[in-house]
Coordinates of C-alpha atoms in Angstrom, one line a residue:
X164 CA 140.3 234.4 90.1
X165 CA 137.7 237.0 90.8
X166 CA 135.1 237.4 93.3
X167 CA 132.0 239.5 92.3
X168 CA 128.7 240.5 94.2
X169 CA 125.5 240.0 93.1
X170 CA 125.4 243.2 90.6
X171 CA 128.7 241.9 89.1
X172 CA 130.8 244.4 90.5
X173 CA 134.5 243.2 91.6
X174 CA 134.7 242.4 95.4
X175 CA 138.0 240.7 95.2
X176 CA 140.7 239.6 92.7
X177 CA 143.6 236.9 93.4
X178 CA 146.0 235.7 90.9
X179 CA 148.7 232.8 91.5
X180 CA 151.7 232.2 88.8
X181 CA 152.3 227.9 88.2
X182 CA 154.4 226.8 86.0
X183 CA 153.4 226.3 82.4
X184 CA 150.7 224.2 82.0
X185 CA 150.6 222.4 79.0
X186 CA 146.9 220.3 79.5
X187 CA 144.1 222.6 78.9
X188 CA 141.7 220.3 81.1
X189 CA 144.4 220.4 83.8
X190 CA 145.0 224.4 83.6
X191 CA 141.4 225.0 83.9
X192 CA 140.5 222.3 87.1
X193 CA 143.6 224.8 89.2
X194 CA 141.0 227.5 88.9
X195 CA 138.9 225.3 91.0
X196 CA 141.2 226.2 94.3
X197 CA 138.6 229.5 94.2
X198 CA 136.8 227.2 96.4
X199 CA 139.5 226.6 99.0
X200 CA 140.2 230.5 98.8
X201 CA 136.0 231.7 98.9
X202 CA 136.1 229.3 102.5
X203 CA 139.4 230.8 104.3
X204 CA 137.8 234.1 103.3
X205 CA 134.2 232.6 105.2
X206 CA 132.3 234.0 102.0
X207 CA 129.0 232.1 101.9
X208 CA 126.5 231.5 99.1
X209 CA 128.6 232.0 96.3
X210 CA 128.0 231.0 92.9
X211 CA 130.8 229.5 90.4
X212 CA 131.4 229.2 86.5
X213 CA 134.0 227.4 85.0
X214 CA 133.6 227.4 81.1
X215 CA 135.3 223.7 80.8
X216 CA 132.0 221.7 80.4
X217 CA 134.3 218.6 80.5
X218 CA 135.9 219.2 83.5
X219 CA 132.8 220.4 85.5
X220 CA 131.0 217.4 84.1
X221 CA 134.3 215.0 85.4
X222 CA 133.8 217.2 88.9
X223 CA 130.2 215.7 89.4
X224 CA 131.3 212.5 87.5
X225 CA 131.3 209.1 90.1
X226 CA 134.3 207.7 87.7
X227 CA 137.6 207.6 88.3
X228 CA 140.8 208.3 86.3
X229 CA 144.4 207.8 87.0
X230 CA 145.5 211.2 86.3
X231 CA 146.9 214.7 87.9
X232 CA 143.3 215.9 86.9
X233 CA 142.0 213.3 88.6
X234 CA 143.8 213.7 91.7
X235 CA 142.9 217.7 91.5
X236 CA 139.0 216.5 90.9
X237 CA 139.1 214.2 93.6
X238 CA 140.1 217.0 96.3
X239 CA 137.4 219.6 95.6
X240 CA 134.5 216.8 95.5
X241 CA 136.8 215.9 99.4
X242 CA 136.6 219.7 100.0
X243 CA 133.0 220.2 98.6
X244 CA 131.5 217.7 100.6
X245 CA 133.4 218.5 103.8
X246 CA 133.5 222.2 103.6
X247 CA 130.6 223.4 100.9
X248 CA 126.9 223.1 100.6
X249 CA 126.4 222.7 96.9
X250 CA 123.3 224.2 95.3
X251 CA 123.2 222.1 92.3

């Protein structure tokens, strides 16, 4: 995970070794603990990509799955709308 200003330059950089992660979908909603990381650092008005359109689009989705995604998506939307202001 990175952490870049507003010009794109690198403010910060973290990396965290899991074991092998075989789902795609999965692999890319870990990525979404940036958001946990962004509030213990108190960084504010922060922007974030993700590049899996399915798993943003299950993030914002009211459905619900019976799945280790699902449990995953089901804290940061807990953590979003404790924690985060989303811009939409």
């Amino acid at each position: 995970m990175c952490i870049r200003d507003d010009q794109g330059r690198y403010v910060a950089v973290r990396a965290e070794w899991l074991e092998p992660i075989i789902n795609v979908e999965l692999g890319e909603a870990m990525g979404l603990s940036a958001l946990k990381w962004v509030n213990e650092l108190q960084l504010r008005d922060m922007d974030f990509e993700m590049d899996n359109k399915r798993v943003v689009d299950r993030l914002y989705s009211s459905r619900t799955y019976n799945s280790d995604l699902c449990d995953i998506l089901r804290d940061c939307r807990t953590f979003l709308s404790t924690s985060l202001t989303n811009s939409n």
